[in-house]
PDB file of C-alpha atoms in Angstrom:
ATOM      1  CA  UNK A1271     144.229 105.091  -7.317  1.00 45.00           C
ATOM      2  CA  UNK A1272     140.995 104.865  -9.273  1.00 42.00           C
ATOM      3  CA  UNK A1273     139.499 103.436 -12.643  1.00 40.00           C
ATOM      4  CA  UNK A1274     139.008 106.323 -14.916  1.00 40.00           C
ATOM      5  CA  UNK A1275     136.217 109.052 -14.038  1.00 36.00           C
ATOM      6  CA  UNK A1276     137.713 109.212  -9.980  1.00 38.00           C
ATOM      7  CA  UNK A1277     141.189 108.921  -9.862  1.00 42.00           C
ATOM      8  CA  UNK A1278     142.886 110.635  -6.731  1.00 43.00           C
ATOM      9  CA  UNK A1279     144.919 113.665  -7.417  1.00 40.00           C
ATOM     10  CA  UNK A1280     148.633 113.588  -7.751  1.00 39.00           C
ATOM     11  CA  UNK A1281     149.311 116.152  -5.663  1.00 38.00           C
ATOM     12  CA  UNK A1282     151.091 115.221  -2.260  1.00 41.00           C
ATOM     13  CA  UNK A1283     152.315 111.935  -3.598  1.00 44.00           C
ATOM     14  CA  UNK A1284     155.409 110.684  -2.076  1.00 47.00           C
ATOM     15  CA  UNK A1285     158.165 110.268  -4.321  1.00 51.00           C
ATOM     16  CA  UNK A1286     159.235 106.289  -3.566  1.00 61.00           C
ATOM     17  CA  UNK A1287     162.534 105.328  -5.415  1.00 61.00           C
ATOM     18  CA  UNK A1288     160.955 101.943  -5.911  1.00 66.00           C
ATOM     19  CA  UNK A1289     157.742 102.622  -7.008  1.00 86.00           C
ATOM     20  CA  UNK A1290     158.105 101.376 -10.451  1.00 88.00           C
ATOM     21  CA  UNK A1291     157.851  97.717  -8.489  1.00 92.00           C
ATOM     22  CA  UNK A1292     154.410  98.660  -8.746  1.00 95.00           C
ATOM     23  CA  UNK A1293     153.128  96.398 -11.273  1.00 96.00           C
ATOM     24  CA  UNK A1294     154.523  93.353  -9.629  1.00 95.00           C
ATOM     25  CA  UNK A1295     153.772  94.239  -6.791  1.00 96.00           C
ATOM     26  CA  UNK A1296     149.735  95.170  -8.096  1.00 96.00           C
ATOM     27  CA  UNK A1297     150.223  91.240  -9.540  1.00 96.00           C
ATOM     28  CA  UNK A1298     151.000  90.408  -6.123  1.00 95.00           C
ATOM     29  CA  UNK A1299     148.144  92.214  -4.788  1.00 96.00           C
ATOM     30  CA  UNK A1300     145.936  89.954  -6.568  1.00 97.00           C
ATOM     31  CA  UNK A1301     147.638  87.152  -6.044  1.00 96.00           C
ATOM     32  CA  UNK A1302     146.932  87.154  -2.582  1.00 95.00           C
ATOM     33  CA  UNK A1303     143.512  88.045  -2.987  1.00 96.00           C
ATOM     34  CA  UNK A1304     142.335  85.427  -4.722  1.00 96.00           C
ATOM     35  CA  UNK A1305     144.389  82.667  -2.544  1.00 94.00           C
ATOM     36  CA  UNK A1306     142.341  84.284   0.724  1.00 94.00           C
ATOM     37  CA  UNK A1307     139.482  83.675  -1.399  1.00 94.00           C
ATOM     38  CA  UNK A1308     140.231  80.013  -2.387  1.00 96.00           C
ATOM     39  CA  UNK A1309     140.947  79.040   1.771  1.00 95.00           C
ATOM     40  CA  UNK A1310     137.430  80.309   2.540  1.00 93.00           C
ATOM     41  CA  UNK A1311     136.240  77.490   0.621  1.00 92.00           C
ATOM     42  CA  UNK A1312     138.733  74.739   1.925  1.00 93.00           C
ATOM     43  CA  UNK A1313     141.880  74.894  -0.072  1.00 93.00           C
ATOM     44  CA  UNK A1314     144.969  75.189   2.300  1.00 91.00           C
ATOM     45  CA  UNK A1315     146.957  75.604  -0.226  1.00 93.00           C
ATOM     46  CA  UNK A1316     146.859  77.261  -4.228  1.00 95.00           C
ATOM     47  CA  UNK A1317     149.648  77.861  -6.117  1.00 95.00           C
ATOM     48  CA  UNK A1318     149.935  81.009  -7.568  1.00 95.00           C
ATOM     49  CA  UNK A1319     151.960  81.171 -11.321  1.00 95.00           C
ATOM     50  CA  UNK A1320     152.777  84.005 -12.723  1.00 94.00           C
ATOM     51  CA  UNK A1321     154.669  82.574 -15.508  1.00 92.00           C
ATOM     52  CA  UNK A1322     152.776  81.813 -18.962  1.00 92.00           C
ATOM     53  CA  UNK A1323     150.253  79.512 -18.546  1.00 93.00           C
ATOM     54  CA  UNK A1324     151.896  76.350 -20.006  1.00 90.00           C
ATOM     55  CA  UNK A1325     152.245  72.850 -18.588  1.00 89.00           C
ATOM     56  CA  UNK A1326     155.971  72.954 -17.883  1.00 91.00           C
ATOM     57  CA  UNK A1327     155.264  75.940 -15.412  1.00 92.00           C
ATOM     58  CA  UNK A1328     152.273  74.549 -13.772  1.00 92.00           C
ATOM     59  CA  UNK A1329     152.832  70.541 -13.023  1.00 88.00           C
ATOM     60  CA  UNK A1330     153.932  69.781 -10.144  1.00 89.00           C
ATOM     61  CA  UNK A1331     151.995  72.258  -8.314  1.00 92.00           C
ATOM     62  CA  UNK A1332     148.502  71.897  -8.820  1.00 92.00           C
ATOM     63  CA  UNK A1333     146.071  73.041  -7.689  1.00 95.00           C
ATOM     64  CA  UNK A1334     147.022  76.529  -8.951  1.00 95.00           C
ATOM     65  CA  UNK A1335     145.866  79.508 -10.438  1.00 96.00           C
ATOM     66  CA  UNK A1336     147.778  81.540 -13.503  1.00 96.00           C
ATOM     67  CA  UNK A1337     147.593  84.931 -12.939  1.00 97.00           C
ATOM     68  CA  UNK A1338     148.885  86.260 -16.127  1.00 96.00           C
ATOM     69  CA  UNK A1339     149.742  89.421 -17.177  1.00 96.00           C
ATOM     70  CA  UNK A1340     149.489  89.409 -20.769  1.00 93.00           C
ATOM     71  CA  UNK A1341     149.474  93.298 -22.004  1.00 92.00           C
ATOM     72  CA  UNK A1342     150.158  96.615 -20.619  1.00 94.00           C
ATOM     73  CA  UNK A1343     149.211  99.650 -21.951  1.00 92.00           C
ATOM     74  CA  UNK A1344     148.916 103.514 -21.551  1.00 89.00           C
ATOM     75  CA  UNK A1345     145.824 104.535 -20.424  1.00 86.00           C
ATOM     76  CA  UNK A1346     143.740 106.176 -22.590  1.00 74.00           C
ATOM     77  CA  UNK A1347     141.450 107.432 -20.961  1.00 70.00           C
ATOM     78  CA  UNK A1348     143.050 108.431 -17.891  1.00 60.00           C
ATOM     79  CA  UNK A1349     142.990 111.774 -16.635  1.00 53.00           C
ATOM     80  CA  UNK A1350     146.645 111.470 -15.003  1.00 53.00           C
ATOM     81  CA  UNK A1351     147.784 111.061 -18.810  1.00 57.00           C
ATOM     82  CA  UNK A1352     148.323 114.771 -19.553  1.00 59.00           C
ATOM     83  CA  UNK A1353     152.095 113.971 -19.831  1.00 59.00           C
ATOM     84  CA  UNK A1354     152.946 117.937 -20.224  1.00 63.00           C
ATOM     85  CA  UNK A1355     150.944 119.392 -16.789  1.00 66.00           C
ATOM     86  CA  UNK A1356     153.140 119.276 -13.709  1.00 64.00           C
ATOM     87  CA  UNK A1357     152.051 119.233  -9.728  1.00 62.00           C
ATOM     88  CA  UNK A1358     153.494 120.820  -6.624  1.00 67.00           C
ATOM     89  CA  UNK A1359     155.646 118.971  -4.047  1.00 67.00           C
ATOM     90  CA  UNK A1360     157.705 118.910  -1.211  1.00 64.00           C
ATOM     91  CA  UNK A1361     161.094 116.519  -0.887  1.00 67.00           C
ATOM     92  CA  UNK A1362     163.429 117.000   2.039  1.00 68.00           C
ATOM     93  CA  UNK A1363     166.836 118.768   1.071  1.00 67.00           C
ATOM     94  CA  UNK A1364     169.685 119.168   2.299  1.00 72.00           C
ATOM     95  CA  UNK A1365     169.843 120.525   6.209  1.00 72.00           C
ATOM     96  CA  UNK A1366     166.498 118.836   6.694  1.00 72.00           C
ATOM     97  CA  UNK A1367     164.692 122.283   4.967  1.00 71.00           C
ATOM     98  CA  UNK A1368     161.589 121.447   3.258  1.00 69.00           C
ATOM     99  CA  UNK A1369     161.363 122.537  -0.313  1.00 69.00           C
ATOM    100  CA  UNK A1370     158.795 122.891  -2.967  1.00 72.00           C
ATOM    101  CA  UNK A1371     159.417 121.293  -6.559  1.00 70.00           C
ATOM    102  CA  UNK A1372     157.554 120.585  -9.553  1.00 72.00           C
ATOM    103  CA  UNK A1373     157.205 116.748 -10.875  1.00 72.00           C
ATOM    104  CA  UNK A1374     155.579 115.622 -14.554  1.00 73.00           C
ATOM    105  CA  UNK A1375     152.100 113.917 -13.686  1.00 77.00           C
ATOM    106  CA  UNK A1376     152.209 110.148 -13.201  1.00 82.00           C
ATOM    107  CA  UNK A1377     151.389 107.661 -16.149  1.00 85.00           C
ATOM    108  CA  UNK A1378     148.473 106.081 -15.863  1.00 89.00           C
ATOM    109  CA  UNK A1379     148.825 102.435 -17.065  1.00 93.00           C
ATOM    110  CA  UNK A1380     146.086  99.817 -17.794  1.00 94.00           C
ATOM    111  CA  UNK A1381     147.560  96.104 -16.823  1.00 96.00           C
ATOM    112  CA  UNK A1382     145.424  93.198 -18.444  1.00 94.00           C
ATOM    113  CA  UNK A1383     145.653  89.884 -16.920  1.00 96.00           C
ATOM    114  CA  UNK A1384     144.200  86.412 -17.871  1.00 94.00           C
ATOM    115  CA  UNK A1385     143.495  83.994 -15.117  1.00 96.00           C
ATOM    116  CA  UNK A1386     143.384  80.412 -15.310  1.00 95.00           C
ATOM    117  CA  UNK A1387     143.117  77.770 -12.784  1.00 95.00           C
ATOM    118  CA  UNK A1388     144.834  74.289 -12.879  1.00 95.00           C
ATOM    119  CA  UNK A1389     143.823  71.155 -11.163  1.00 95.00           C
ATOM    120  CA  UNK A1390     143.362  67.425 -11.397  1.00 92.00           C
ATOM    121  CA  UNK A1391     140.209  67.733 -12.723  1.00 94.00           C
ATOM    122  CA  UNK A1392     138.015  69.644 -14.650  1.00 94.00           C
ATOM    123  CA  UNK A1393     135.336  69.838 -12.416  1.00 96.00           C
ATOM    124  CA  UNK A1394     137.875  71.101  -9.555  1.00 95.00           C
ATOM    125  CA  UNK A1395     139.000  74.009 -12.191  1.00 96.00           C
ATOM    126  CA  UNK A1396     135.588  75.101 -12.422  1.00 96.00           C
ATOM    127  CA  UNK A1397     134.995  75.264  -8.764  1.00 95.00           C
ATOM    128  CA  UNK A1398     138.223  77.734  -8.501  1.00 96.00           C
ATOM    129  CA  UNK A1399     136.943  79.255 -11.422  1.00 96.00           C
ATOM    130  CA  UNK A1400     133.716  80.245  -9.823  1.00 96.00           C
ATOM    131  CA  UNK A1401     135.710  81.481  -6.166  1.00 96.00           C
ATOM    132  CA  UNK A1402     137.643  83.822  -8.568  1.00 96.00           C
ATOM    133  CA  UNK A1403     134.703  85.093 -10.028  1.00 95.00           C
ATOM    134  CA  UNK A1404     133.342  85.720  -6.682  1.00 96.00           C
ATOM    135  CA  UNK A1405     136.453  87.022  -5.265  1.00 95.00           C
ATOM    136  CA  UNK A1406     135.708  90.119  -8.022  1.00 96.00           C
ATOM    137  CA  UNK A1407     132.453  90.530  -7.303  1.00 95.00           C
ATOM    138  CA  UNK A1408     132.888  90.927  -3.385  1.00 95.00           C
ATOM    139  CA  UNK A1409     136.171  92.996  -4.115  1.00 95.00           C
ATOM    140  CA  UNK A1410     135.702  95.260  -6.937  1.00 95.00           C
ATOM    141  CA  UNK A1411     138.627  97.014  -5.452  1.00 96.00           C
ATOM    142  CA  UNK A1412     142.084  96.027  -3.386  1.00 95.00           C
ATOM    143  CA  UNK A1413     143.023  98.643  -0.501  1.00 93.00           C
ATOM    144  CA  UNK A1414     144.902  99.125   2.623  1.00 92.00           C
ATOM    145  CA  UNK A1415     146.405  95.802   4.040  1.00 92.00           C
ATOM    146  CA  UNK A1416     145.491  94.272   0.659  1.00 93.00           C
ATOM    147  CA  UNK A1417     148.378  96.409  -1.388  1.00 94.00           C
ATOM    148  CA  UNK A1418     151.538  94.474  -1.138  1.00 93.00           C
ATOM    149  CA  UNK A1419     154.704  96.189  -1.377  1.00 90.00           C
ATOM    150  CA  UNK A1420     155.694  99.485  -1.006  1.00 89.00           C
ATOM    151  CA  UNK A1421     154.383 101.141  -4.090  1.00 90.00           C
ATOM    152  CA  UNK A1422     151.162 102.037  -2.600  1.00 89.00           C
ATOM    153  CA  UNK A1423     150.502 105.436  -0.110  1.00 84.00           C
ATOM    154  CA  UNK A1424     147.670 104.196   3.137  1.00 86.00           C
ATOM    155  CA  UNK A1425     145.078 105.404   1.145  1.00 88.00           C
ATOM    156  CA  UNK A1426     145.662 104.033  -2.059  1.00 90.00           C
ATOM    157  CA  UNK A1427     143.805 101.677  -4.166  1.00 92.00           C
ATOM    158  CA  UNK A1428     143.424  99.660  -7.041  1.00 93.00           C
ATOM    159  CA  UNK A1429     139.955  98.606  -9.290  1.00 95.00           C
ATOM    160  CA  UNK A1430     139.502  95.265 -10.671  1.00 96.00           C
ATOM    161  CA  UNK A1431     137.198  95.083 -13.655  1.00 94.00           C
ATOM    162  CA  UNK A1432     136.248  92.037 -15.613  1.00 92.00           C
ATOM    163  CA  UNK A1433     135.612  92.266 -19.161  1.00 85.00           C
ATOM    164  CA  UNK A1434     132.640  91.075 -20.766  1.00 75.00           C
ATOM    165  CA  UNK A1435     133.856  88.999 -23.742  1.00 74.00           C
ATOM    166  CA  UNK A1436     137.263  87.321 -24.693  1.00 72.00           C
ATOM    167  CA  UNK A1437     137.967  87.252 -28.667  1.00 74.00           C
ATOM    168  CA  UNK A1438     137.767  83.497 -29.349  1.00 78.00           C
ATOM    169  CA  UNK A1439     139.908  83.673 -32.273  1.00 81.00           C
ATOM    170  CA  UNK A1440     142.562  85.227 -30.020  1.00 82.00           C
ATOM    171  CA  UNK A1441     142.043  82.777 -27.011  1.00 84.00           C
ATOM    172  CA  UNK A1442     142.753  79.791 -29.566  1.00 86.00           C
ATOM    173  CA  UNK A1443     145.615  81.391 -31.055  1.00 88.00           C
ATOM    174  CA  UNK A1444     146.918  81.885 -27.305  1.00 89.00           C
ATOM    175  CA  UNK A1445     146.524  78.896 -26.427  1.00 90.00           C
ATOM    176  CA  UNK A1446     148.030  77.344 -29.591  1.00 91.00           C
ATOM    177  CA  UNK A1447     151.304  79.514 -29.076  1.00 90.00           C
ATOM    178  CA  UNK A1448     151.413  77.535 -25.643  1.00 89.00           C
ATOM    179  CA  UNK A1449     150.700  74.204 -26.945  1.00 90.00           C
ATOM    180  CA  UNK A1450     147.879  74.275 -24.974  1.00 89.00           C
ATOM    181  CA  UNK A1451     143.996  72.855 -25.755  1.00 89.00           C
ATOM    182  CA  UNK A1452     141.497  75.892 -25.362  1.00 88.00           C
ATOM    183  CA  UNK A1453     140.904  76.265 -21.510  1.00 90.00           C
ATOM    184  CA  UNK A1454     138.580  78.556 -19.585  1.00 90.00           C
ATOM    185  CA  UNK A1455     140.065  81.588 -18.731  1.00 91.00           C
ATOM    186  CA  UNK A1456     138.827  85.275 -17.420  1.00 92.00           C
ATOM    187  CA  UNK A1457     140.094  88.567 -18.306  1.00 92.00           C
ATOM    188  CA  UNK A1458     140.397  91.311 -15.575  1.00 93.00           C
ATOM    189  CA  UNK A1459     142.212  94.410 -15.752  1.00 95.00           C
ATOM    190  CA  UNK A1460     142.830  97.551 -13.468  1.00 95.00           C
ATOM    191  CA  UNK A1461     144.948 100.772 -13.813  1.00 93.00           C
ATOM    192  CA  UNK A1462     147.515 102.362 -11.793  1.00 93.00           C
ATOM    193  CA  UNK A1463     150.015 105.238 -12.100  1.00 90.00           C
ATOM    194  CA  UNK A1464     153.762 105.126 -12.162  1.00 89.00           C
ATOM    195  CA  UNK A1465     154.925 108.063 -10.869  1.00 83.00           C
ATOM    196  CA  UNK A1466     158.720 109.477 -12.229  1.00 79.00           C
ATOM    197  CA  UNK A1467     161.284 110.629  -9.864  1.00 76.00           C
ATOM    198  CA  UNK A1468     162.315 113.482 -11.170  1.00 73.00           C
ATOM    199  CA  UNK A1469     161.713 116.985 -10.022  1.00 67.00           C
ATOM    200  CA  UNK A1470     162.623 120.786 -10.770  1.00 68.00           C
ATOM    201  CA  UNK A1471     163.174 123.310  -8.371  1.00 69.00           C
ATOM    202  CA  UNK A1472     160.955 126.374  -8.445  1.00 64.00           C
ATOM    203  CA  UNK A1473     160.209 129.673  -6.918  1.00 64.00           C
ATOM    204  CA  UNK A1474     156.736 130.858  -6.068  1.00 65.00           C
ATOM    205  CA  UNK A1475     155.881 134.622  -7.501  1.00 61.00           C
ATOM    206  CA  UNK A1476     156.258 136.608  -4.112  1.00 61.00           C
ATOM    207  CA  UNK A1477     155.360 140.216  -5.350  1.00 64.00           C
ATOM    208  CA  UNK A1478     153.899 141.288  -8.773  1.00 62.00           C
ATOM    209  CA  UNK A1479     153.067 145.069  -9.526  1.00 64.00           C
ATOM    210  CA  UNK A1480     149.869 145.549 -11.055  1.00 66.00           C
ATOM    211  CA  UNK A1481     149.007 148.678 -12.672  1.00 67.00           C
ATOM    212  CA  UNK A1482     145.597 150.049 -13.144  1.00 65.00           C
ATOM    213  CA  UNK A1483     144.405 152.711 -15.878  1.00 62.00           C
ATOM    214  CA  UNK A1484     141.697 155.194 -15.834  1.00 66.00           C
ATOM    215  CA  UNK A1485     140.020 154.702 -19.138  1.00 67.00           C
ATOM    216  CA  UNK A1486     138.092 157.467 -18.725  1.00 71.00           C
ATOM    217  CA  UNK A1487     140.725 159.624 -18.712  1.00 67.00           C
ATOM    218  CA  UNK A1488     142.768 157.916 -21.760  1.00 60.00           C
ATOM    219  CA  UNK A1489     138.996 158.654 -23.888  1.00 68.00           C
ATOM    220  CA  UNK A1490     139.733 162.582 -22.995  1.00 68.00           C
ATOM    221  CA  UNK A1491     142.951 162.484 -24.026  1.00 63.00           C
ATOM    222  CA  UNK A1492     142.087 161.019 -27.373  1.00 64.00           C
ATOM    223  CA  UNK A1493     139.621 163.350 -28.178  1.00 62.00           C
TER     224      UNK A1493
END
């Protein structure tokens, strides 16, 4: 799975039951990343919140970071969006045969997430502030062991994009809705399909006659 302009084809994608767990578990994905990232510089221990960002869902376990996922869209630009093509597949039937079907393409959904991170101090939030930063940079995207869940195939993966500006009129509103002062915060985002379970049976065209005409001939005949 791919930002826009590379994402992997659909076709041959395993039909998982659960795989609409897949934005948690993408949250989760995260998650995880950025607590490895916080150990490597000496915290045994970060809480991860994915609750609103508010006081009554932070104390009590600080230091922490807020991984919160705040909108989720359809994505625009994705190439996966064409909602009316369909791909070939193959699902087990009954007996054990193998059989080919024909599934909608995935939706392509953009999840956008605002981090925070809590601690006793302000000068201790910016130092977690900076290891998330840096846990982006080094890890522009999550793969392999790094996916947690099931929702991901082995070769799977996810981007993680920062964006450049937050609207400050919107962070302060935020933030007021939380009864919250204005706190430092980063935006990231990444995309990932859900894929839909359903599937039609088809049959492949085995024979087809084709018939050929001599023009020629047809040009006599009309004069």
């Amino acid at each position: 799975m791919q930002a826009q302009g590379g994402k992997q084809g659909a076709v041959g994608q395993a039909m998982n039951p659960g795989q609409y767990h897949i934005i948690k578990e993408t949250s989760q994905s995260i998650g995880e990343l950025l607590k490895q990232q916080y150990k490597q510089i000496g915290y045994k221990r970060v809480h991860l919140v994915v609750a609103a960002p508010k006081q009554e869902n932070i104390e009590g376990k600080m230091p922490a970071v807020s991984l919160y996922l705040y909108n989720v869209t359809l994505d625009e630009e994705g190439v996966g969006n064409n909602r009316s093509a369909q791909y070939i597949d193959e699902e087990i039937g009954e007996g054990g045969q193998v059989r080919e079907v024909a599934r909608d393409m995935p939706m392509w959904l953009r999840l956008d997430y605002l981090i925070s991170c809590w601690a006793q101090t302000p000068e201790e939030e910016q130092l977690l502030l900076g290891a998330t930063i840096r846990a982006f940079m080094e890890h522009p995207t999550i793969r392999g062991d790094q996916l947690k869940g099931d929702s991901f195939e082995p070769d799977d993966y996810i981007p993680l994009l920062l964006s450049q500006k937050l609207d400050e009129t919107v962070l302060s509103r935020f933030w007021s809705s939380l009864n919250q002062p204005l706190k430092p915060a980063i935006q990231c985002w990444t995309t990932i399909p859900l894929y839909p379970t359903t599937a039609r049976s088809f049959t492949r065209v085995r024979e087809r006659e084709v018939r050929f005409f001599d023009l020629d001939k047809l040009n006599r005949l009309r004069q």
